[in-house]
mmCIF file of N, CA and C in Angstrom:
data_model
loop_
_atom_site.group_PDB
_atom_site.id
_atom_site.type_symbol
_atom_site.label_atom_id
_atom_site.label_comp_id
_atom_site.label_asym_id
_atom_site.label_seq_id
_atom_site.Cartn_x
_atom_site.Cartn_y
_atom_site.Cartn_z
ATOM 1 N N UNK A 1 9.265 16.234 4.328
ATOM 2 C CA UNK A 1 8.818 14.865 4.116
ATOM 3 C C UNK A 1 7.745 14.845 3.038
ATOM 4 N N UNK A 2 7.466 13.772 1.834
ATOM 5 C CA UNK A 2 6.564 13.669 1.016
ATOM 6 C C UNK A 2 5.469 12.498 1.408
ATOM 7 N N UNK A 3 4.611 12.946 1.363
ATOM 8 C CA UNK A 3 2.965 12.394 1.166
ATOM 9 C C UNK A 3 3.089 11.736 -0.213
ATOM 10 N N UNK A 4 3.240 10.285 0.553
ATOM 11 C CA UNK A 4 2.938 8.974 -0.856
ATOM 12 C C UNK A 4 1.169 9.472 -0.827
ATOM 13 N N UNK A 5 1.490 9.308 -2.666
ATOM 14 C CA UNK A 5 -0.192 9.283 -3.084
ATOM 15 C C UNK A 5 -1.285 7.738 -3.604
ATOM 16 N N UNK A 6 -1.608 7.547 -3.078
ATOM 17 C CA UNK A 6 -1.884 6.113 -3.445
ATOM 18 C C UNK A 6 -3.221 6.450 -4.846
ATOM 19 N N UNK A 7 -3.868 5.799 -5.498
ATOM 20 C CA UNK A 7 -4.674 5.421 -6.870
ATOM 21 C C UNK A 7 -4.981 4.155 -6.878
ATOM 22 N N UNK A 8 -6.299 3.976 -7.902
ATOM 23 C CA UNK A 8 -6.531 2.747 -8.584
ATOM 24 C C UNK A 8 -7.454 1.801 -7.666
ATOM 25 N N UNK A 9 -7.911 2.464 -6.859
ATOM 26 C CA UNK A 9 -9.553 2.122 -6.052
ATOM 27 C C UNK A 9 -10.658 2.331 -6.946
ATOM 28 N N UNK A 10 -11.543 1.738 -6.535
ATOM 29 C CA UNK A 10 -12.967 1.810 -6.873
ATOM 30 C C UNK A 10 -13.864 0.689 -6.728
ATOM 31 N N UNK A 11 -14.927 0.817 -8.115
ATOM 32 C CA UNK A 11 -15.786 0.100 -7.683
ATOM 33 C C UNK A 11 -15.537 -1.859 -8.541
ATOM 34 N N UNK A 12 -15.594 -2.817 -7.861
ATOM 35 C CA UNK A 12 -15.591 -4.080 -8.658
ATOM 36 C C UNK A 12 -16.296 -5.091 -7.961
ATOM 37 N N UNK A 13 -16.674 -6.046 -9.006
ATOM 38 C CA UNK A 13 -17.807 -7.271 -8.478
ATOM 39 C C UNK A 13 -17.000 -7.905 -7.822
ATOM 40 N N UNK A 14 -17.792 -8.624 -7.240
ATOM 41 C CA UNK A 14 -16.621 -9.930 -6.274
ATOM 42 C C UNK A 14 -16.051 -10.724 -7.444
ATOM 43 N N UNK A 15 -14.651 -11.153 -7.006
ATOM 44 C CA UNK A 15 -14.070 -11.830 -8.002
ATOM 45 C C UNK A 15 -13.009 -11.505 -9.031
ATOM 46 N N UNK A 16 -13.174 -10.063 -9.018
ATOM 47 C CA UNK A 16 -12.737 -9.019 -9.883
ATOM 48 C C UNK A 16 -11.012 -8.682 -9.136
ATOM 49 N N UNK A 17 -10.642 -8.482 -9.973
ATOM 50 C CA UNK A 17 -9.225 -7.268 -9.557
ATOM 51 C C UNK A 17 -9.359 -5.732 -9.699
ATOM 52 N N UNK A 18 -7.819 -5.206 -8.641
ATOM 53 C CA UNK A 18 -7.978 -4.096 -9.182
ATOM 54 C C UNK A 18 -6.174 -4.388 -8.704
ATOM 55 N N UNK A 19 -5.146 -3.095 -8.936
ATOM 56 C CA UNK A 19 -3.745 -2.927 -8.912
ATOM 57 C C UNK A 19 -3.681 -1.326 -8.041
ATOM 58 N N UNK A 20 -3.720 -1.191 -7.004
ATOM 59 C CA UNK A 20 -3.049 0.055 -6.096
ATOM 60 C C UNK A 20 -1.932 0.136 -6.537
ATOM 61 N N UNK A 21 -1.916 1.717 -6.627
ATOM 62 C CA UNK A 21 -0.522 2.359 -6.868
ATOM 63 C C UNK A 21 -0.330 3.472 -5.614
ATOM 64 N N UNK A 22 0.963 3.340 -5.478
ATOM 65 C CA UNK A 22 1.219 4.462 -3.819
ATOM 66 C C UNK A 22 2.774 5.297 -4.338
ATOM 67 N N UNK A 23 2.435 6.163 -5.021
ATOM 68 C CA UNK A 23 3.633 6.753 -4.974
ATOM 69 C C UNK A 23 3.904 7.987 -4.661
ATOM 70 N N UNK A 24 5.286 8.093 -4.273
ATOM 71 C CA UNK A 24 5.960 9.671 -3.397
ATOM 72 C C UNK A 24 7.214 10.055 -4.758
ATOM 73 N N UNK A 25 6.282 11.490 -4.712
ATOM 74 C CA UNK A 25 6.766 12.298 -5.697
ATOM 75 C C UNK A 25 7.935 12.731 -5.055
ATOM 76 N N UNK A 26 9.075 13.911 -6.142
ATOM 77 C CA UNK A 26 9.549 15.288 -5.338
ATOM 78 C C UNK A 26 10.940 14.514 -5.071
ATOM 79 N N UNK A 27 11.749 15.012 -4.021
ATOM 80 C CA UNK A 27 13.160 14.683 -3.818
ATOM 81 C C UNK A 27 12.985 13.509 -2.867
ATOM 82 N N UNK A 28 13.519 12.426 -3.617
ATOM 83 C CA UNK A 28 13.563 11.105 -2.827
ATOM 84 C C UNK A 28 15.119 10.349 -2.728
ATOM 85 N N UNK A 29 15.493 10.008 -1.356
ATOM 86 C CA UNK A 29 17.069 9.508 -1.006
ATOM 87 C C UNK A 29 16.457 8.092 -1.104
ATOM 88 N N UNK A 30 15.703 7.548 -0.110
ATOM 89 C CA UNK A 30 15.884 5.983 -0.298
ATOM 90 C C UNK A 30 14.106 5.930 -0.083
ATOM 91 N N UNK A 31 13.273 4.992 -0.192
ATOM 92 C CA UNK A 31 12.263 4.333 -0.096
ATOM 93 C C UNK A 31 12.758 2.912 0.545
ATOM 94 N N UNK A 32 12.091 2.504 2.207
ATOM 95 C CA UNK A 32 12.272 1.087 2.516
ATOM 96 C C UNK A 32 11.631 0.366 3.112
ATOM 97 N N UNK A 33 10.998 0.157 4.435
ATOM 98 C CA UNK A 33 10.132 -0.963 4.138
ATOM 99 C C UNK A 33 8.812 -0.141 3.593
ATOM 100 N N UNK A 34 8.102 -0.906 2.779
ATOM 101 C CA UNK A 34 6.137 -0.374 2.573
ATOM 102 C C UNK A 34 5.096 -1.000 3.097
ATOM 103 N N UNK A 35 4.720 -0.400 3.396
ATOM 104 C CA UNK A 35 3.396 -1.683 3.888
ATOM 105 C C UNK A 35 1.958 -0.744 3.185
ATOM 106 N N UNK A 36 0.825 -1.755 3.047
ATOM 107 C CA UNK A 36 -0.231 -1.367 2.535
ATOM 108 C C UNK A 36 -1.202 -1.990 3.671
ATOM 109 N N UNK A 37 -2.182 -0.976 4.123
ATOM 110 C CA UNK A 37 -2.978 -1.335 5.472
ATOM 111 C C UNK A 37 -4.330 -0.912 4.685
ATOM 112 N N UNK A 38 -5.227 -1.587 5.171
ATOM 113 C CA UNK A 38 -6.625 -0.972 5.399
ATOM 114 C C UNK A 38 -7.203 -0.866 6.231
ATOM 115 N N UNK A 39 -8.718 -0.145 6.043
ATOM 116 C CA UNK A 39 -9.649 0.173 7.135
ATOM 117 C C UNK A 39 -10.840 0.289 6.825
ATOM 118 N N UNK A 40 -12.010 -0.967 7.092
ATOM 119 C CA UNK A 40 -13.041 -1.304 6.724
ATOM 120 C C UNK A 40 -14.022 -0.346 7.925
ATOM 121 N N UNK A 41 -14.752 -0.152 7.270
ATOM 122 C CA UNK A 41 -16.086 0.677 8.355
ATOM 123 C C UNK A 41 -16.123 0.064 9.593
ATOM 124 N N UNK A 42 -16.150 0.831 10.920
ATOM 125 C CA UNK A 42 -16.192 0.247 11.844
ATOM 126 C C UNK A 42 -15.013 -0.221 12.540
ATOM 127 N N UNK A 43 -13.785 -0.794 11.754
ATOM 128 C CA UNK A 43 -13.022 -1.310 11.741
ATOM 129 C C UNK A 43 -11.738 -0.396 12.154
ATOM 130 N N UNK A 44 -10.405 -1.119 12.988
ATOM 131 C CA UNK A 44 -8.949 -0.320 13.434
ATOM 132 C C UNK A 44 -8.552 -0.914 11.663
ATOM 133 N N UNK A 45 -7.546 0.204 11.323
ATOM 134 C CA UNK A 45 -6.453 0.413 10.491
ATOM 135 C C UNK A 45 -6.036 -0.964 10.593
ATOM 136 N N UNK A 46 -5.555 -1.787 9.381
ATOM 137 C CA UNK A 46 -4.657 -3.575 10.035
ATOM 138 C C UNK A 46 -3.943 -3.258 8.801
ATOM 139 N N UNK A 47 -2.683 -3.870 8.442
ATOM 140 C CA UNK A 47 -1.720 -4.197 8.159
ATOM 141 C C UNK A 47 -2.243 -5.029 6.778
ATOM 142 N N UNK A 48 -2.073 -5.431 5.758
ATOM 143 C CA UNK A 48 -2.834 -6.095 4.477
ATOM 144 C C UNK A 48 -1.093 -7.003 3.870
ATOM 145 N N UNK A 49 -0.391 -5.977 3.678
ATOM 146 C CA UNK A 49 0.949 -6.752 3.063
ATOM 147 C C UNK A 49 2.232 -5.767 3.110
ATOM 148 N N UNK A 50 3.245 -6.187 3.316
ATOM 149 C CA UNK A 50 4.421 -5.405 3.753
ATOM 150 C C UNK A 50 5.565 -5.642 2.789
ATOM 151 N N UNK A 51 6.716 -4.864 2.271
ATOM 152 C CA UNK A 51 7.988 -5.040 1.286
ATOM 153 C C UNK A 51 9.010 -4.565 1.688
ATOM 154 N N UNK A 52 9.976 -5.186 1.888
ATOM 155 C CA UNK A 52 11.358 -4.407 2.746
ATOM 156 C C UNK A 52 12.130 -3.670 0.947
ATOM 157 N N UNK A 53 12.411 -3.173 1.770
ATOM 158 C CA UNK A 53 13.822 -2.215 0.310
ATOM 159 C C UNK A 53 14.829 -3.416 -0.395
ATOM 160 N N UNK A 54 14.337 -4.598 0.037
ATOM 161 C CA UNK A 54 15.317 -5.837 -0.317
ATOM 162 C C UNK A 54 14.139 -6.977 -1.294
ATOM 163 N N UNK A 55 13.088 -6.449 -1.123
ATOM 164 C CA UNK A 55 11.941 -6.977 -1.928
ATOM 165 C C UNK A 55 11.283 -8.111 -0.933
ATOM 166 N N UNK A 56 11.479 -8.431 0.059
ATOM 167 C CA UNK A 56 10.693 -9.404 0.820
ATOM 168 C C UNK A 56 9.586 -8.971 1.202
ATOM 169 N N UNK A 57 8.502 -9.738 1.165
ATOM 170 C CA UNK A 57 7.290 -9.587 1.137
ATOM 171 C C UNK A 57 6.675 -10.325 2.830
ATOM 172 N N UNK A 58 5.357 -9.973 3.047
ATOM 173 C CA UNK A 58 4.490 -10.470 4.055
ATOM 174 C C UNK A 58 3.921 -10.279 4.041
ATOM 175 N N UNK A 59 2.264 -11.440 4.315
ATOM 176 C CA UNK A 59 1.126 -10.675 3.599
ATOM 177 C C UNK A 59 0.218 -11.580 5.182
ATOM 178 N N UNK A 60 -0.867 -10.700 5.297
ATOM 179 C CA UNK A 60 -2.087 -11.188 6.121
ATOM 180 C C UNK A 60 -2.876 -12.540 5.432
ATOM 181 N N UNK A 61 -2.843 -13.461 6.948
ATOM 182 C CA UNK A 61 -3.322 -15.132 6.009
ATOM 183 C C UNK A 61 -4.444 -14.855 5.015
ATOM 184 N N UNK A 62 -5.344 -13.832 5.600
ATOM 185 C CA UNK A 62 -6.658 -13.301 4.442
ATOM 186 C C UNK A 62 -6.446 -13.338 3.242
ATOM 187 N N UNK A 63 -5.527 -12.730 2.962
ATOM 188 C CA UNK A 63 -5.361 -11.855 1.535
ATOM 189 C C UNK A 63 -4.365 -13.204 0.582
ATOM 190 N N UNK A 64 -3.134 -13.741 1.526
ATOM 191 C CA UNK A 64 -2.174 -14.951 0.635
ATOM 192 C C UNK A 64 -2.864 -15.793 -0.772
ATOM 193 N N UNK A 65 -2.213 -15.601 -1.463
ATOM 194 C CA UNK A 65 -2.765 -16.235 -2.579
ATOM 195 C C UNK A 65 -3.424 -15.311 -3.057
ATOM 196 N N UNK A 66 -3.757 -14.602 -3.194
ATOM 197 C CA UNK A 66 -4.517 -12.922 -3.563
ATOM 198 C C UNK A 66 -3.836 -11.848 -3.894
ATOM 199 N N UNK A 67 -3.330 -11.702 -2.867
ATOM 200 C CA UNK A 67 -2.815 -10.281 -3.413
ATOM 201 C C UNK A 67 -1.342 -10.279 -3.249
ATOM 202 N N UNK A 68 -0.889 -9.624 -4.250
ATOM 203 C CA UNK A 68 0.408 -9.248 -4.439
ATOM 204 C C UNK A 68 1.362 -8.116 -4.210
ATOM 205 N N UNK A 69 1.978 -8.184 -3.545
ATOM 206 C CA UNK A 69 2.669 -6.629 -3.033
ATOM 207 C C UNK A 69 3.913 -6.457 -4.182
ATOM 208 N N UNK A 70 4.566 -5.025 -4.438
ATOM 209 C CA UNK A 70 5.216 -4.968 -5.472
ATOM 210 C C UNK A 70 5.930 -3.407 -5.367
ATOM 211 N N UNK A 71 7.026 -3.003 -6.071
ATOM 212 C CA UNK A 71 7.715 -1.918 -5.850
ATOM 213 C C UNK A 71 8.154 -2.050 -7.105
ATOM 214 N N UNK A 72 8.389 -0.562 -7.241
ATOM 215 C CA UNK A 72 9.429 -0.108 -8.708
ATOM 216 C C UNK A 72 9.889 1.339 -8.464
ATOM 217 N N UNK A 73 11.574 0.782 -8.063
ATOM 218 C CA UNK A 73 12.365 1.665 -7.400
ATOM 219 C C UNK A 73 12.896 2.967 -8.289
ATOM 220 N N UNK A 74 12.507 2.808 -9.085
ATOM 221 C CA UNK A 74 13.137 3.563 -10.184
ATOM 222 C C UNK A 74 11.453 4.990 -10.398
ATOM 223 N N UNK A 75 10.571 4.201 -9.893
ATOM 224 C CA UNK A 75 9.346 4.863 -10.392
ATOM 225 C C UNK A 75 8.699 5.463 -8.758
ATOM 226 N N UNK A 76 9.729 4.838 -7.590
ATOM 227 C CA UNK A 76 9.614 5.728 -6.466
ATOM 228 C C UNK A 76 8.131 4.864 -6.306
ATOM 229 N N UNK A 77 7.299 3.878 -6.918
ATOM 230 C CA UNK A 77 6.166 3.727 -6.801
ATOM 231 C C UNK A 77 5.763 2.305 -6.139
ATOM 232 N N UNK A 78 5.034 1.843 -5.437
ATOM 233 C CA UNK A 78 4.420 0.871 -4.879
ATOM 234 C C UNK A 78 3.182 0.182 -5.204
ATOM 235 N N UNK A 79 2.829 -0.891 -5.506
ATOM 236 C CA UNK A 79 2.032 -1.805 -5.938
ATOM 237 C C UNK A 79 1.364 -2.550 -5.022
ATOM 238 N N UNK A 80 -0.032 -2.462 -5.392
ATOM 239 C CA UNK A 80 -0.938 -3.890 -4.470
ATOM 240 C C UNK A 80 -1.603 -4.658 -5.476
ATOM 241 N N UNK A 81 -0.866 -5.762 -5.932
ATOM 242 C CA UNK A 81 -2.115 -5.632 -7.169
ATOM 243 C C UNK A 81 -3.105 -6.949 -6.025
ATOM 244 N N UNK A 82 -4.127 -6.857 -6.546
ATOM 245 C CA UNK A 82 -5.667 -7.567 -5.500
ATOM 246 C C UNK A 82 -6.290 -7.972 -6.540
ATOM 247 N N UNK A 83 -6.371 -9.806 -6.573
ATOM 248 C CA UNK A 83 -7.150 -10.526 -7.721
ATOM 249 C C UNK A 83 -8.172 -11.406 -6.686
ATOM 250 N N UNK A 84 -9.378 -11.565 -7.396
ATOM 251 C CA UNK A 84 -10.445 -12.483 -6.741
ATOM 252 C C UNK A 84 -10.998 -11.655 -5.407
ATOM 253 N N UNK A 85 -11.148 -10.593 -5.749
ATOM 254 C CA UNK A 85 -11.785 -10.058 -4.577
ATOM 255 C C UNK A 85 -13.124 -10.380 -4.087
ATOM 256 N N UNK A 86 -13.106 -10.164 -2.243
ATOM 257 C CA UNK A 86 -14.193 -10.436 -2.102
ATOM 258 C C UNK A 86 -15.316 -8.708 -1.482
ATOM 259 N N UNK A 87 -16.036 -9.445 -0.840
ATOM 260 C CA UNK A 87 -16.852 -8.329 -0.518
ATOM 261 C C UNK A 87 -16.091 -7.578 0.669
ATOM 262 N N UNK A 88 -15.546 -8.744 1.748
ATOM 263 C CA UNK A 88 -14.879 -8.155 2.831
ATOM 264 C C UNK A 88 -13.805 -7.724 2.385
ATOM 265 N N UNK A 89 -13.441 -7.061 1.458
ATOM 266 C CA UNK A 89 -12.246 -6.471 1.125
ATOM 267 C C UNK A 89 -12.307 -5.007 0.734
ATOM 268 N N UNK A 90 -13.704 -4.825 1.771
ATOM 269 C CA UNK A 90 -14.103 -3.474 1.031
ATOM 270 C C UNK A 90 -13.560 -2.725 2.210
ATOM 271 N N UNK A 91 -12.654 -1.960 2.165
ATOM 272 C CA UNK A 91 -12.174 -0.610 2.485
ATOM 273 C C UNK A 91 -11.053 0.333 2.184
ATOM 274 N N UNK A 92 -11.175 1.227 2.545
ATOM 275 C CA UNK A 92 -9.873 2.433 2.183
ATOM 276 C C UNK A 92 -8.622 1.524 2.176
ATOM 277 N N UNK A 93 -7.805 1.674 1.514
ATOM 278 C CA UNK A 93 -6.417 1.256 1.515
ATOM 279 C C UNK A 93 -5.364 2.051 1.525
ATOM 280 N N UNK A 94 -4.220 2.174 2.367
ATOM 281 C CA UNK A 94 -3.562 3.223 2.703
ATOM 282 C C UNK A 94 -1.987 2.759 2.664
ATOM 283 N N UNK A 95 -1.288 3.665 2.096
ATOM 284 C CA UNK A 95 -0.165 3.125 2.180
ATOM 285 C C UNK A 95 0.747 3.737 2.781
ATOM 286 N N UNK A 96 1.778 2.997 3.427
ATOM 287 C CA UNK A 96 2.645 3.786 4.476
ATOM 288 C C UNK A 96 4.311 3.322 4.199
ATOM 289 N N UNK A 97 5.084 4.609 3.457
ATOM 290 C CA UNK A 97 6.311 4.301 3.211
ATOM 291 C C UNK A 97 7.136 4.621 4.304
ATOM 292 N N UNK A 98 8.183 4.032 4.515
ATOM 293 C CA UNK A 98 9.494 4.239 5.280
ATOM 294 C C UNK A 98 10.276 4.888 4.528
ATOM 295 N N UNK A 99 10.601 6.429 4.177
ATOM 296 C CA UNK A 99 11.226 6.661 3.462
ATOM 297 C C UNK A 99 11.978 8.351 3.672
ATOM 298 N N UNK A 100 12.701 8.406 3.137
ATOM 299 C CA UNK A 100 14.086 9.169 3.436
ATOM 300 C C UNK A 100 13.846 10.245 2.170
ATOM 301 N N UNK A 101 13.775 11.517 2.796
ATOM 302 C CA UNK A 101 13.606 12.817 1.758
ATOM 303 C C UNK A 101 14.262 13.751 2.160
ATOM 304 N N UNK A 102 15.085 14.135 3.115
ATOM 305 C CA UNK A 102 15.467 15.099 3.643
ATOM 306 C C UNK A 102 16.927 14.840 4.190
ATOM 307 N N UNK A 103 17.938 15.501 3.946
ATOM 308 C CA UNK A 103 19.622 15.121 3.459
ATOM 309 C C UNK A 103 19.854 15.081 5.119
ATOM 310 N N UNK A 104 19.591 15.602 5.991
ATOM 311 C CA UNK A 104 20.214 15.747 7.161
ATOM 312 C C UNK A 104 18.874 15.648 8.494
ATOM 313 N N UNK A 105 17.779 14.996 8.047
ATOM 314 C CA UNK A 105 16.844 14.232 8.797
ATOM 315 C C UNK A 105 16.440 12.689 8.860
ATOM 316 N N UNK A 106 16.061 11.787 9.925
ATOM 317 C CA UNK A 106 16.187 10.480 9.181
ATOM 318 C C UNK A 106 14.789 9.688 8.626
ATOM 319 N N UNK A 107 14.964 9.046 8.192
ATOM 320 C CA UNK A 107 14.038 8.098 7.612
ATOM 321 C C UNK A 107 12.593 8.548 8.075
ATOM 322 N N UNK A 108 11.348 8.445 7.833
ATOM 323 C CA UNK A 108 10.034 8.870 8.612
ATOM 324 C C UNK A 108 9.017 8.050 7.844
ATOM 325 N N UNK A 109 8.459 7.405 8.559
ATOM 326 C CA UNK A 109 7.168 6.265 7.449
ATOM 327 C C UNK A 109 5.942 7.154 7.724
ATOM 328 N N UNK A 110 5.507 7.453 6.358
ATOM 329 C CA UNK A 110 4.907 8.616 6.092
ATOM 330 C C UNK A 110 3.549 8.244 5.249
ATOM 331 N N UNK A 111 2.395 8.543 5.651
ATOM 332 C CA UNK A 111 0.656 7.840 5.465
ATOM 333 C C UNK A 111 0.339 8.579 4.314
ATOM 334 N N UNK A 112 -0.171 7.712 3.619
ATOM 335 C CA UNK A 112 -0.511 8.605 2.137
ATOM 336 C C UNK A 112 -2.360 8.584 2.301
ATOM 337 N N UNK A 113 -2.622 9.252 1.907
ATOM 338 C CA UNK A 113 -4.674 9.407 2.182
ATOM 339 C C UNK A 113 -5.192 8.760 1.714
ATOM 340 N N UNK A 114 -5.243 7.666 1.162
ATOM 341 C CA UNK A 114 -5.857 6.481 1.365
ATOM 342 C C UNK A 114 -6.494 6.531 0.059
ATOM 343 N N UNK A 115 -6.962 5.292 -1.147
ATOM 344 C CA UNK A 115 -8.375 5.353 -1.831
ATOM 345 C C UNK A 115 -8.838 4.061 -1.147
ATOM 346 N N UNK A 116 -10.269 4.369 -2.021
ATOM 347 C CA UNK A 116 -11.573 3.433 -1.446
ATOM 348 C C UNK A 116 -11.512 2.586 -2.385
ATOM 349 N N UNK A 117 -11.876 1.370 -1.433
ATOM 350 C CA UNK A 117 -12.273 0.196 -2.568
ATOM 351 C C UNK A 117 -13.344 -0.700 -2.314
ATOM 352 N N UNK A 118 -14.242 -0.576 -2.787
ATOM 353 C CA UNK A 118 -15.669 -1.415 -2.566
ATOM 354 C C UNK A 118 -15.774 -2.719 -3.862
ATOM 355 N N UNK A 119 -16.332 -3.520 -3.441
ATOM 356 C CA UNK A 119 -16.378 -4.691 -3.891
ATOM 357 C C UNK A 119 -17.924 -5.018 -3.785
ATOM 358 N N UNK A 120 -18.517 -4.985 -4.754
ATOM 359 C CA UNK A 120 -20.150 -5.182 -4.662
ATOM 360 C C UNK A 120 -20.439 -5.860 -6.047
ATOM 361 N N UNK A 121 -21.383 -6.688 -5.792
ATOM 362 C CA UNK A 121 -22.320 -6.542 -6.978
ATOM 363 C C UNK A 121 -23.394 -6.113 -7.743
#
């Protein structure tokens, strides 16, 4: 099984964007649903926005109008892009593929290690 790598955290003022990238290298059969979760200090792991292998999207009422979930099947890679951020949007972001690497095992949604994203001024 491959470890999606997620990128493209850091530091931004409120208001600001940034674009997560989550991708799984190496021998890949299918990629299908994704979801992108975070986990603010203190805070359980929650769910942020989800993409089936058919491109349908679902996003937490928080984030709607904000952030955008996104895939590029060809690049094996996954997208969050996050505009107008606020402060409470500060934590690790983690992404978790449903995805198929192994010819005669099935499908396994598989946690990639997360980057940080702080939102300060």
């Amino acid at each position: 099984q491959v470890q999606p790598v997620e990128s493209g955290g850091g530091l931004v003022q409120p208001g600001g964007s940034l674009r997560l990238s989550c991708t799984a290298s190496g021998s890949i059969r299918s990629i299908y649903d994704v979801g992108w979760y975070r986990q603010a200090p203190g805070k359980q792991r929650a769910l942020v926005a989800r993409i089936t292998s058919g491109g349908t999207t679902n996003y937490v009422d928080s984030v709607k109008g904000r952030f955008t979930i996104s895939r590029d099947n060809a690049k094996n890679t996954m997208y969050l892009q996050m505009n107008s951020l606020k402060t409470e949007s500060t934590a690790v972001y983690y992404c978790n593929a449903l995805l198929h690497s192994v010819r005669n095992s099935p499908p396994q949604g598989s946690w990639g290690q997360g980057t940080k994203v702080t939102v300060s001024s």
